[in-house]
């Protein structure tokens, strides 16, 4: 009996040891990927200081507040802490801030994970990045809403090693750059510019949707006329007067802050996608 218990403990012990070994190998591999220097090229931001009033609107429309917390002071994002942007905007010079948002790279060349959707912000215009930076810097300091813990570190390392979480350094192409000044609503290029930053995160590149999750915008816009679209994008209500998963929250928290000119240009752009 005693020998059996002893043998049993031995087996369990070995299994635990192997599991711990596999776990730490994974964490070691993940940490190596996260510590890799991808070479942070200088990030050029043209123009003077940004317009904080524009920035205040953009952090809402582009959803920064959705992940970094309503107060932009940081929040847990599915196990990965989204940092306190009030603090980080003060600590990071404009060019370093722009590199983090657009390239997904820290000043030391290490990569942020795709939890920060730099892939969709890669072509944000210099004037908009500068506006967001200026707005965040003007906000009074606040305590961090989320902090990096041992648990979040281990999770991030393991998820990076298994590929569950990808690195922005791999996803963002260095050649994918934004203009000095964002196009104005209704100008050529505006629709593609705006929807990439505001819609592609959920409706996919090219706005074709993710089957079973989000609709292709060229298809679903056919259900809308202008009054119905105004209603969706300000109240979150569909033509059937219903709330829909996620989108109603996006409308009420983000799209309600579009200007009238943007709302109209967005409607016209989406309609143009479904016209053969
Ligand atoms: C879908 C969620 C999400 C959205 C939307 C988002 N972020 Fe992030 N952001 C994160 C997460 C999570 C991190 C940390 C990623 C990591 O540690 O790998 C992060 C990191 C950052 C960093 C790096 C900070 C540092 O400490 O180095 C900056 C700067 C940043 N975000 C700015 C922004 C701005 C500006 C916007 C809006 C234009 C925005 N983010 C939108 C989730 C998001
Ligand atoms: C954070 C994710 C997210 C973002 C960002 C987002 N959407 Fe959506 N959207 C969804 C989801 C999820 C649905 C599907 C809702 C359902 O029917 O379950 C949806 C559905 C829609 C619908 C169809 C609503 C209906 O009538 O059923 C329209 C139109 C739409 N989105 C437009 C947009 C536009 C335009 C943008 C950018 C300005 C955008 N969305 C940004 C998640 C998002």
mmCIF file of C-alpha atoms and ligand atoms in Angstrom:
data_model
loop_
_atom_site.group_PDB
_atom_site.id
_atom_site.type_symbol
_atom_site.label_atom_id
_atom_site.label_comp_id
_atom_site.label_asym_id
_atom_site.label_seq_id
_atom_site.Cartn_x
_atom_site.Cartn_y
_atom_site.Cartn_z
ATOM 1 C CA UNK A 1 0.000 0.000 0.000
ATOM 2 C CA UNK A 2 2.668 2.418 1.063
ATOM 3 C CA UNK A 3 4.730 1.632 -1.982
ATOM 4 C CA UNK A 4 1.674 2.215 -4.168
ATOM 5 C CA UNK A 5 1.032 5.619 -2.575
ATOM 6 C CA UNK A 6 4.682 6.445 -2.947
ATOM 7 C CA UNK A 7 4.684 5.372 -6.581
ATOM 8 C CA UNK A 8 1.436 7.312 -7.120
ATOM 9 C CA UNK A 9 2.856 10.493 -5.648
ATOM 10 C CA UNK A 10 5.887 9.962 -7.779
ATOM 11 C CA UNK A 11 3.785 9.811 -10.954
ATOM 12 C CA UNK A 12 1.726 12.844 -10.007
ATOM 13 C CA UNK A 13 4.888 14.656 -9.080
ATOM 14 C CA UNK A 14 6.446 13.855 -12.433
ATOM 15 C CA UNK A 15 3.307 14.956 -14.291
ATOM 16 C CA UNK A 16 3.234 18.231 -12.365
ATOM 17 C CA UNK A 17 6.922 18.732 -12.977
ATOM 18 C CA UNK A 18 6.497 18.078 -16.717
ATOM 19 C CA UNK A 19 3.493 20.437 -16.868
ATOM 20 C CA UNK A 20 5.438 23.127 -15.047
ATOM 21 C CA UNK A 21 8.358 22.512 -17.395
ATOM 22 C CA UNK A 22 6.167 22.843 -20.500
ATOM 23 C CA UNK A 23 4.524 25.933 -18.995
ATOM 24 C CA UNK A 24 7.789 27.633 -18.225
ATOM 25 C CA UNK A 25 9.202 26.726 -21.644
ATOM 26 C CA UNK A 26 6.158 28.436 -23.167
ATOM 27 C CA UNK A 27 6.561 31.497 -20.970
ATOM 28 C CA UNK A 28 10.278 31.634 -21.742
ATOM 29 C CA UNK A 29 9.556 31.464 -25.501
ATOM 30 C CA UNK A 30 6.841 34.129 -25.218
ATOM 31 C CA UNK A 31 9.029 36.477 -23.210
ATOM 32 C CA UNK A 32 11.782 36.120 -25.794
ATOM 33 C CA UNK A 33 9.329 37.144 -28.544
ATOM 34 C CA UNK A 34 8.072 40.061 -26.455
ATOM 35 C CA UNK A 35 11.623 41.237 -25.682
ATOM 36 C CA UNK A 36 12.754 41.197 -29.333
ATOM 37 C CA UNK A 37 13.963 44.548 -30.678
ATOM 38 C CA UNK A 38 12.250 45.080 -34.047
ATOM 39 C CA UNK A 39 14.161 48.275 -34.693
ATOM 40 C CA UNK A 40 12.054 51.336 -34.058
ATOM 41 C CA UNK A 41 12.605 53.605 -37.062
ATOM 42 C CA UNK A 42 12.132 57.335 -36.522
ATOM 43 C CA UNK A 43 8.441 58.147 -36.773
ATOM 44 C CA UNK A 44 7.935 61.464 -38.495
ATOM 45 C CA UNK A 45 4.942 63.543 -37.477
ATOM 46 C CA UNK A 46 4.480 66.622 -39.661
ATOM 47 C CA UNK A 47 2.933 69.869 -38.529
ATOM 48 C CA UNK A 48 2.720 71.792 -35.300
ATOM 49 C CA UNK A 49 1.127 70.851 -31.999
ATOM 50 C CA UNK A 50 -2.179 69.016 -32.316
ATOM 51 C CA UNK A 51 -5.674 70.378 -31.766
ATOM 52 C CA UNK A 52 -6.882 69.032 -28.397
ATOM 53 C CA UNK A 53 -10.546 69.666 -29.238
ATOM 54 C CA UNK A 54 -10.273 67.411 -32.293
ATOM 55 C CA UNK A 55 -8.356 64.893 -30.171
ATOM 56 C CA UNK A 56 -11.136 64.746 -27.573
ATOM 57 C CA UNK A 57 -13.585 63.693 -30.275
ATOM 58 C CA UNK A 58 -11.236 61.224 -31.969
ATOM 59 C CA UNK A 59 -10.507 59.205 -28.814
ATOM 60 C CA UNK A 60 -14.233 58.494 -28.743
ATOM 61 C CA UNK A 61 -14.911 57.927 -32.447
ATOM 62 C CA UNK A 62 -11.838 55.680 -32.857
ATOM 63 C CA UNK A 63 -12.653 53.720 -29.710
ATOM 64 C CA UNK A 64 -9.527 54.445 -27.614
ATOM 65 C CA UNK A 65 -11.852 54.942 -24.642
ATOM 66 C CA UNK A 66 -13.513 51.577 -25.293
ATOM 67 C CA UNK A 67 -10.321 49.696 -24.358
ATOM 68 C CA UNK A 68 -8.265 52.184 -22.312
ATOM 69 C CA UNK A 69 -11.250 52.968 -20.082
ATOM 70 C CA UNK A 70 -13.899 55.664 -20.165
ATOM 71 C CA UNK A 71 -11.489 58.042 -18.379
ATOM 72 C CA UNK A 72 -8.554 56.832 -20.579
ATOM 73 C CA UNK A 73 -6.682 55.995 -17.369
ATOM 74 C CA UNK A 74 -6.261 52.305 -18.287
ATOM 75 C CA UNK A 75 -8.359 49.173 -18.053
ATOM 76 C CA UNK A 76 -7.959 45.427 -18.274
ATOM 77 C CA UNK A 77 -8.526 44.261 -21.864
ATOM 78 C CA UNK A 78 -9.175 40.505 -21.841
ATOM 79 C CA UNK A 79 -6.216 39.810 -19.573
ATOM 80 C CA UNK A 80 -3.834 42.348 -21.158
ATOM 81 C CA UNK A 81 -3.745 45.702 -19.355
ATOM 82 C CA UNK A 82 -4.465 48.669 -21.646
ATOM 83 C CA UNK A 83 -2.174 51.382 -20.212
ATOM 84 C CA UNK A 84 -3.131 54.718 -18.663
ATOM 85 C CA UNK A 85 -3.069 57.034 -21.691
ATOM 86 C CA UNK A 86 -3.150 60.188 -19.553
ATOM 87 C CA UNK A 87 0.167 59.150 -18.037
ATOM 88 C CA UNK A 88 1.744 57.588 -21.137
ATOM 89 C CA UNK A 89 0.970 60.594 -23.359
ATOM 90 C CA UNK A 90 2.941 62.785 -20.943
ATOM 91 C CA UNK A 91 5.802 60.326 -20.751
ATOM 92 C CA UNK A 92 6.051 59.685 -24.502
ATOM 93 C CA UNK A 93 7.184 62.367 -26.932
ATOM 94 C CA UNK A 94 4.803 62.821 -29.866
ATOM 95 C CA UNK A 95 6.952 60.735 -32.219
ATOM 96 C CA UNK A 96 7.193 57.858 -29.712
ATOM 97 C CA UNK A 97 3.460 58.064 -29.071
ATOM 98 C CA UNK A 98 2.771 58.010 -32.823
ATOM 99 C CA UNK A 99 5.050 54.980 -33.235
ATOM 100 C CA UNK A 100 3.187 53.098 -30.504
ATOM 101 C CA UNK A 101 -0.234 53.834 -32.011
ATOM 102 C CA UNK A 102 0.600 53.411 -35.704
ATOM 103 C CA UNK A 103 3.431 50.850 -35.715
ATOM 104 C CA UNK A 104 2.608 49.071 -32.453
ATOM 105 C CA UNK A 105 6.223 49.521 -31.302
ATOM 106 C CA UNK A 106 7.609 50.893 -28.051
ATOM 107 C CA UNK A 107 10.546 53.354 -28.135
ATOM 108 C CA UNK A 108 12.962 50.450 -27.440
ATOM 109 C CA UNK A 109 11.732 48.573 -30.524
ATOM 110 C CA UNK A 110 9.781 45.901 -28.644
ATOM 111 C CA UNK A 111 6.338 45.124 -29.956
ATOM 112 C CA UNK A 112 2.907 45.669 -28.485
ATOM 113 C CA UNK A 113 0.465 42.817 -29.001
ATOM 114 C CA UNK A 114 -2.514 43.077 -31.337
ATOM 115 C CA UNK A 115 -4.719 43.801 -28.332
ATOM 116 C CA UNK A 116 -3.715 47.325 -29.360
ATOM 117 C CA UNK A 117 -5.128 47.427 -32.937
ATOM 118 C CA UNK A 118 -2.248 49.356 -34.561
ATOM 119 C CA UNK A 119 -2.907 47.454 -37.778
ATOM 120 C CA UNK A 120 -6.033 49.568 -38.209
ATOM 121 C CA UNK A 121 -4.428 52.793 -36.965
ATOM 122 C CA UNK A 122 -1.292 52.419 -39.124
ATOM 123 C CA UNK A 123 -2.450 55.021 -41.660
ATOM 124 C CA UNK A 124 -3.832 57.598 -39.201
ATOM 125 C CA UNK A 125 -2.890 61.114 -40.310
ATOM 126 C CA UNK A 126 -0.189 63.084 -38.510
ATOM 127 C CA UNK A 127 -2.637 65.827 -37.532
ATOM 128 C CA UNK A 128 -4.975 63.311 -35.907
ATOM 129 C CA UNK A 129 -2.219 61.541 -33.947
ATOM 130 C CA UNK A 130 -0.959 64.939 -32.780
ATOM 131 C CA UNK A 131 -4.512 65.949 -31.813
ATOM 132 C CA UNK A 132 -5.010 62.809 -29.703
ATOM 133 C CA UNK A 133 -1.600 63.280 -28.049
ATOM 134 C CA UNK A 134 -2.371 66.935 -27.235
ATOM 135 C CA UNK A 135 -5.786 66.064 -25.813
ATOM 136 C CA UNK A 136 -4.426 63.268 -23.601
ATOM 137 C CA UNK A 137 -1.611 65.468 -22.290
ATOM 138 C CA UNK A 138 -4.090 68.186 -21.371
ATOM 139 C CA UNK A 139 -6.158 65.813 -19.212
ATOM 140 C CA UNK A 140 -5.459 65.951 -15.473
ATOM 141 C CA UNK A 141 -3.342 63.045 -14.209
ATOM 142 C CA UNK A 142 -5.192 60.038 -12.830
ATOM 143 C CA UNK A 143 -4.115 56.864 -11.086
ATOM 144 C CA UNK A 144 -3.628 53.830 -13.359
ATOM 145 C CA UNK A 145 -6.903 51.986 -13.908
ATOM 146 C CA UNK A 146 -5.052 48.722 -14.595
ATOM 147 C CA UNK A 147 -1.590 47.526 -13.758
ATOM 148 C CA UNK A 148 0.803 44.940 -15.130
ATOM 149 C CA UNK A 149 0.719 41.997 -12.708
ATOM 150 C CA UNK A 150 2.600 38.712 -12.587
ATOM 151 C CA UNK A 151 -0.566 37.025 -13.835
ATOM 152 C CA UNK A 152 -0.948 39.403 -16.804
ATOM 153 C CA UNK A 153 2.748 38.959 -17.673
ATOM 154 C CA UNK A 154 2.496 35.158 -17.634
ATOM 155 C CA UNK A 155 -0.725 35.217 -19.642
ATOM 156 C CA UNK A 156 0.719 37.549 -22.262
ATOM 157 C CA UNK A 157 3.906 35.501 -22.609
ATOM 158 C CA UNK A 158 2.075 32.179 -22.902
ATOM 159 C CA UNK A 159 -0.533 33.557 -25.335
ATOM 160 C CA UNK A 160 2.222 35.085 -27.480
ATOM 161 C CA UNK A 161 4.162 31.809 -27.589
ATOM 162 C CA UNK A 162 1.089 29.795 -28.645
ATOM 163 C CA UNK A 163 0.188 32.402 -31.286
ATOM 164 C CA UNK A 164 -3.162 33.123 -29.646
ATOM 165 C CA UNK A 165 -1.943 36.707 -29.395
ATOM 166 C CA UNK A 166 -0.007 38.146 -32.358
ATOM 167 C CA UNK A 167 2.599 40.903 -32.315
ATOM 168 C CA UNK A 168 2.015 44.222 -34.037
ATOM 169 C CA UNK A 169 5.603 44.171 -35.313
ATOM 170 C CA UNK A 170 4.535 41.268 -37.538
ATOM 171 C CA UNK A 171 1.119 42.643 -38.494
ATOM 172 C CA UNK A 172 1.898 46.268 -39.331
ATOM 173 C CA UNK A 173 3.749 46.921 -42.579
ATOM 174 C CA UNK A 174 6.357 49.668 -42.301
ATOM 175 C CA UNK A 175 5.335 50.983 -45.734
ATOM 176 C CA UNK A 176 1.748 51.518 -44.567
ATOM 177 C CA UNK A 177 1.860 55.216 -43.688
ATOM 178 C CA UNK A 178 -0.714 57.938 -43.145
ATOM 179 C CA UNK A 179 -1.016 61.374 -44.763
ATOM 180 C CA UNK A 180 0.141 64.576 -43.035
ATOM 181 C CA UNK A 181 -3.465 65.779 -42.824
ATOM 182 C CA UNK A 182 -6.586 63.603 -42.754
ATOM 183 C CA UNK A 183 -8.855 63.947 -45.801
ATOM 184 C CA UNK A 184 -12.004 65.992 -45.229
ATOM 185 C CA UNK A 185 -15.369 64.178 -45.141
ATOM 186 C CA UNK A 186 -16.627 63.591 -48.667
ATOM 187 C CA UNK A 187 -13.227 64.109 -50.299
ATOM 188 C CA UNK A 188 -11.788 61.216 -52.322
ATOM 189 C CA UNK A 189 -10.100 58.765 -49.994
ATOM 190 C CA UNK A 190 -12.022 59.868 -46.927
ATOM 191 C CA UNK A 191 -14.314 56.825 -46.806
ATOM 192 C CA UNK A 192 -11.477 54.296 -46.920
ATOM 193 C CA UNK A 193 -9.459 56.375 -44.451
ATOM 194 C CA UNK A 194 -12.233 56.764 -41.910
ATOM 195 C CA UNK A 195 -13.693 53.250 -42.040
ATOM 196 C CA UNK A 196 -10.247 51.694 -41.643
ATOM 197 C CA UNK A 197 -9.806 53.423 -38.296
ATOM 198 C CA UNK A 198 -13.431 53.337 -37.156
ATOM 199 C CA UNK A 199 -15.000 50.137 -38.549
ATOM 200 C CA UNK A 200 -12.362 47.654 -39.842
ATOM 201 C CA UNK A 201 -11.413 46.474 -36.336
ATOM 202 C CA UNK A 202 -14.752 44.597 -36.263
ATOM 203 C CA UNK A 203 -15.964 44.573 -39.891
ATOM 204 C CA UNK A 204 -12.624 43.345 -41.334
ATOM 205 C CA UNK A 205 -10.233 44.874 -43.865
ATOM 206 C CA UNK A 206 -12.236 45.929 -46.883
ATOM 207 C CA UNK A 207 -15.359 45.894 -44.657
ATOM 208 C CA UNK A 208 -16.364 42.412 -45.866
ATOM 209 C CA UNK A 209 -17.295 41.348 -42.331
ATOM 210 C CA UNK A 210 -16.382 38.220 -40.378
ATOM 211 C CA UNK A 211 -18.883 35.467 -41.240
ATOM 212 C CA UNK A 212 -21.013 34.561 -38.254
ATOM 213 C CA UNK A 213 -19.866 37.629 -36.326
ATOM 214 C CA UNK A 214 -20.177 40.896 -38.244
ATOM 215 C CA UNK A 215 -21.969 41.662 -41.516
ATOM 216 C CA UNK A 216 -20.392 42.925 -44.747
ATOM 217 C CA UNK A 217 -21.170 46.640 -44.698
ATOM 218 C CA UNK A 218 -21.878 46.771 -48.454
ATOM 219 C CA UNK A 219 -24.720 44.271 -47.882
ATOM 220 C CA UNK A 220 -26.171 45.463 -44.612
ATOM 221 C CA UNK A 221 -26.257 49.147 -45.668
ATOM 222 C CA UNK A 222 -28.966 48.215 -48.182
ATOM 223 C CA UNK A 223 -31.400 47.979 -45.253
ATOM 224 C CA UNK A 224 -30.799 51.658 -44.483
ATOM 225 C CA UNK A 225 -32.024 54.949 -45.862
ATOM 226 C CA UNK A 226 -30.510 58.216 -44.602
ATOM 227 C CA UNK A 227 -32.916 58.769 -41.651
ATOM 228 C CA UNK A 228 -32.510 55.141 -40.517
ATOM 229 C CA UNK A 229 -28.709 55.445 -40.721
ATOM 230 C CA UNK A 230 -28.753 58.663 -38.707
ATOM 231 C CA UNK A 231 -30.833 56.849 -36.110
ATOM 232 C CA UNK A 232 -28.538 53.794 -35.970
ATOM 233 C CA UNK A 233 -25.400 55.893 -35.621
ATOM 234 C CA UNK A 234 -26.793 58.162 -32.898
ATOM 235 C CA UNK A 235 -29.080 55.879 -30.868
ATOM 236 C CA UNK A 236 -27.912 52.366 -31.778
ATOM 237 C CA UNK A 237 -31.418 51.379 -32.922
ATOM 238 C CA UNK A 238 -31.852 49.332 -36.121
ATOM 239 C CA UNK A 239 -34.712 49.928 -38.623
ATOM 240 C CA UNK A 240 -36.687 47.401 -36.510
ATOM 241 C CA UNK A 241 -36.146 49.649 -33.484
ATOM 242 C CA UNK A 242 -33.913 47.041 -31.872
ATOM 243 C CA UNK A 243 -30.554 46.979 -30.181
ATOM 244 C CA UNK A 244 -27.957 44.655 -31.736
ATOM 245 C CA UNK A 245 -24.961 42.962 -30.153
ATOM 246 C CA UNK A 246 -21.952 45.273 -29.779
ATOM 247 C CA UNK A 247 -22.952 47.622 -32.607
ATOM 248 C CA UNK A 248 -25.535 49.504 -30.555
ATOM 249 C CA UNK A 249 -22.879 50.183 -27.922
ATOM 250 C CA UNK A 250 -20.425 51.294 -30.636
ATOM 251 C CA UNK A 251 -23.067 53.684 -31.991
ATOM 252 C CA UNK A 252 -23.937 55.194 -28.614
ATOM 253 C CA UNK A 253 -20.370 55.357 -27.307
ATOM 254 C CA UNK A 254 -18.454 56.183 -30.470
ATOM 255 C CA UNK A 255 -20.406 57.037 -33.624
ATOM 256 C CA UNK A 256 -22.656 59.539 -31.859
ATOM 257 C CA UNK A 257 -19.511 61.738 -31.699
ATOM 258 C CA UNK A 258 -19.076 61.907 -35.491
ATOM 259 C CA UNK A 259 -19.744 65.314 -37.031
ATOM 260 C CA UNK A 260 -22.825 65.683 -39.256
ATOM 261 C CA UNK A 261 -20.518 65.964 -42.275
ATOM 262 C CA UNK A 262 -18.793 62.691 -41.325
ATOM 263 C CA UNK A 263 -22.102 60.900 -40.774
ATOM 264 C CA UNK A 264 -23.407 61.919 -44.190
ATOM 265 C CA UNK A 265 -20.106 61.112 -45.931
ATOM 266 C CA UNK A 266 -20.014 57.712 -44.205
ATOM 267 C CA UNK A 267 -23.532 56.897 -45.384
ATOM 268 C CA UNK A 268 -22.725 57.931 -48.975
ATOM 269 C CA UNK A 269 -19.474 55.938 -48.910
ATOM 270 C CA UNK A 270 -21.130 52.757 -47.625
ATOM 271 C CA UNK A 271 -23.897 53.100 -50.234
ATOM 272 C CA UNK A 272 -21.253 53.499 -52.942
ATOM 273 C CA UNK A 273 -19.738 50.134 -51.895
ATOM 274 C CA UNK A 274 -22.914 48.280 -52.771
ATOM 275 C CA UNK A 275 -23.425 50.027 -56.109
ATOM 276 C CA UNK A 276 -21.938 47.778 -58.826
HETATM 277 C C1 LIG B 1 -9.225 47.035 -28.903
HETATM 278 C C2 LIG B 1 -8.634 47.691 -27.757
HETATM 279 C C3 LIG B 1 -7.816 48.946 -27.932
HETATM 280 C C4 LIG B 1 -8.121 50.059 -28.693
HETATM 281 C C5 LIG B 1 -9.346 50.309 -29.574
HETATM 282 C C6 LIG B 1 -7.036 50.987 -28.467
HETATM 283 N N1 LIG B 1 -6.093 50.455 -27.645
HETATM 284 FE FE1 LIG B 1 -4.261 51.256 -27.191
HETATM 285 N N2 LIG B 1 -3.718 49.550 -26.249
HETATM 286 C C7 LIG B 1 -4.571 48.505 -25.963
HETATM 287 C C8 LIG B 1 -3.838 47.499 -25.202
HETATM 288 C C9 LIG B 1 -4.425 46.220 -24.641
HETATM 289 C C10 LIG B 1 -2.516 47.984 -25.070
HETATM 290 C C11 LIG B 1 -1.329 47.241 -24.417
HETATM 291 C C12 LIG B 1 -0.861 46.218 -25.430
HETATM 292 C C13 LIG B 1 0.256 45.359 -24.972
HETATM 293 O O1 LIG B 1 0.762 45.555 -23.852
HETATM 294 O O2 LIG B 1 0.631 44.466 -25.744
HETATM 295 C C14 LIG B 1 -2.484 49.279 -25.733
HETATM 296 C C15 LIG B 1 -1.337 50.090 -25.844
HETATM 297 C C16 LIG B 1 -1.358 51.408 -26.276
HETATM 298 C C17 LIG B 1 -0.225 52.305 -26.242
HETATM 299 C C18 LIG B 1 1.177 51.985 -25.759
HETATM 300 C C19 LIG B 1 1.337 52.590 -24.393
HETATM 301 C C20 LIG B 1 2.630 52.271 -23.705
HETATM 302 O O3 LIG B 1 2.599 52.189 -22.469
HETATM 303 O O4 LIG B 1 3.656 52.098 -24.348
HETATM 304 C C21 LIG B 1 -0.668 53.525 -26.710
HETATM 305 C C22 LIG B 1 0.139 54.807 -26.841
HETATM 306 C C23 LIG B 1 -2.060 53.362 -27.050
HETATM 307 N N3 LIG B 1 -2.445 52.069 -26.784
HETATM 308 C C24 LIG B 1 -2.869 54.381 -27.535
HETATM 309 C C25 LIG B 1 -4.149 54.170 -28.070
HETATM 310 C C26 LIG B 1 -4.906 55.191 -28.773
HETATM 311 C C27 LIG B 1 -4.481 56.627 -28.954
HETATM 312 C C28 LIG B 1 -6.066 54.579 -29.209
HETATM 313 C C29 LIG B 1 -7.164 55.170 -30.059
HETATM 314 C C30 LIG B 1 -6.747 55.810 -31.308
HETATM 315 C C31 LIG B 1 -6.013 53.200 -28.764
HETATM 316 N N4 LIG B 1 -4.852 52.998 -28.066
HETATM 317 C C32 LIG B 1 -6.990 52.257 -29.028
HETATM 318 C C33 LIG B 1 -5.880 48.370 -26.378
HETATM 319 C C34 LIG B 1 -6.534 49.214 -27.264
HETATM 320 C C1 LIG B 2 -16.335 46.999 -31.789
HETATM 321 C C2 LIG B 2 -16.899 46.338 -32.970
HETATM 322 C C3 LIG B 2 -17.598 47.152 -34.029
HETATM 323 C C4 LIG B 2 -17.208 48.335 -34.613
HETATM 324 C C5 LIG B 2 -15.978 49.175 -34.306
HETATM 325 C C6 LIG B 2 -18.182 48.624 -35.640
HETATM 326 N N1 LIG B 2 -19.139 47.650 -35.676
HETATM 327 FE FE1 LIG B 2 -20.792 47.595 -36.888
HETATM 328 N N2 LIG B 2 -21.369 45.849 -36.063
HETATM 329 C C7 LIG B 2 -20.672 45.150 -35.088
HETATM 330 C C8 LIG B 2 -21.368 43.892 -34.818
HETATM 331 C C9 LIG B 2 -20.933 42.829 -33.817
HETATM 332 C C10 LIG B 2 -22.509 43.868 -35.654
HETATM 333 C C11 LIG B 2 -23.545 42.740 -35.755
HETATM 334 C C12 LIG B 2 -24.629 42.928 -34.760
HETATM 335 C C13 LIG B 2 -25.609 41.787 -34.825
HETATM 336 O O1 LIG B 2 -26.495 41.818 -35.681
HETATM 337 O O2 LIG B 2 -25.441 40.849 -34.046
HETATM 338 C C14 LIG B 2 -22.485 45.116 -36.409
HETATM 339 C C15 LIG B 2 -23.472 45.499 -37.302
HETATM 340 C C16 LIG B 2 -23.462 46.666 -38.055
HETATM 341 C C17 LIG B 2 -24.529 47.101 -38.943
HETATM 342 C C18 LIG B 2 -25.849 46.378 -39.181
HETATM 343 C C19 LIG B 2 -26.895 46.701 -38.125
HETATM 344 C C20 LIG B 2 -28.182 46.013 -38.452
HETATM 345 O O3 LIG B 2 -29.023 46.649 -39.104
HETATM 346 O O4 LIG B 2 -28.332 44.819 -38.116
HETATM 347 C C21 LIG B 2 -24.114 48.270 -39.523
HETATM 348 C C22 LIG B 2 -24.863 49.114 -40.535
HETATM 349 C C23 LIG B 2 -22.806 48.577 -38.982
HETATM 350 N N3 LIG B 2 -22.438 47.588 -38.081
HETATM 351 C C24 LIG B 2 -22.051 49.658 -39.357
HETATM 352 C C25 LIG B 2 -20.806 49.986 -38.793
HETATM 353 C C26 LIG B 2 -19.998 51.111 -39.233
HETATM 354 C C27 LIG B 2 -20.339 52.044 -40.377
HETATM 355 C C28 LIG B 2 -18.901 51.136 -38.420
HETATM 356 C C29 LIG B 2 -17.774 52.140 -38.418
HETATM 357 C C30 LIG B 2 -18.124 53.533 -38.433
HETATM 358 C C31 LIG B 2 -19.025 50.016 -37.483
HETATM 359 N N4 LIG B 2 -20.169 49.339 -37.755
HETATM 360 C C32 LIG B 2 -18.109 49.746 -36.474
HETATM 361 C C33 LIG B 2 -19.505 45.546 -34.450
HETATM 362 C C34 LIG B 2 -18.818 46.728 -34.713
#
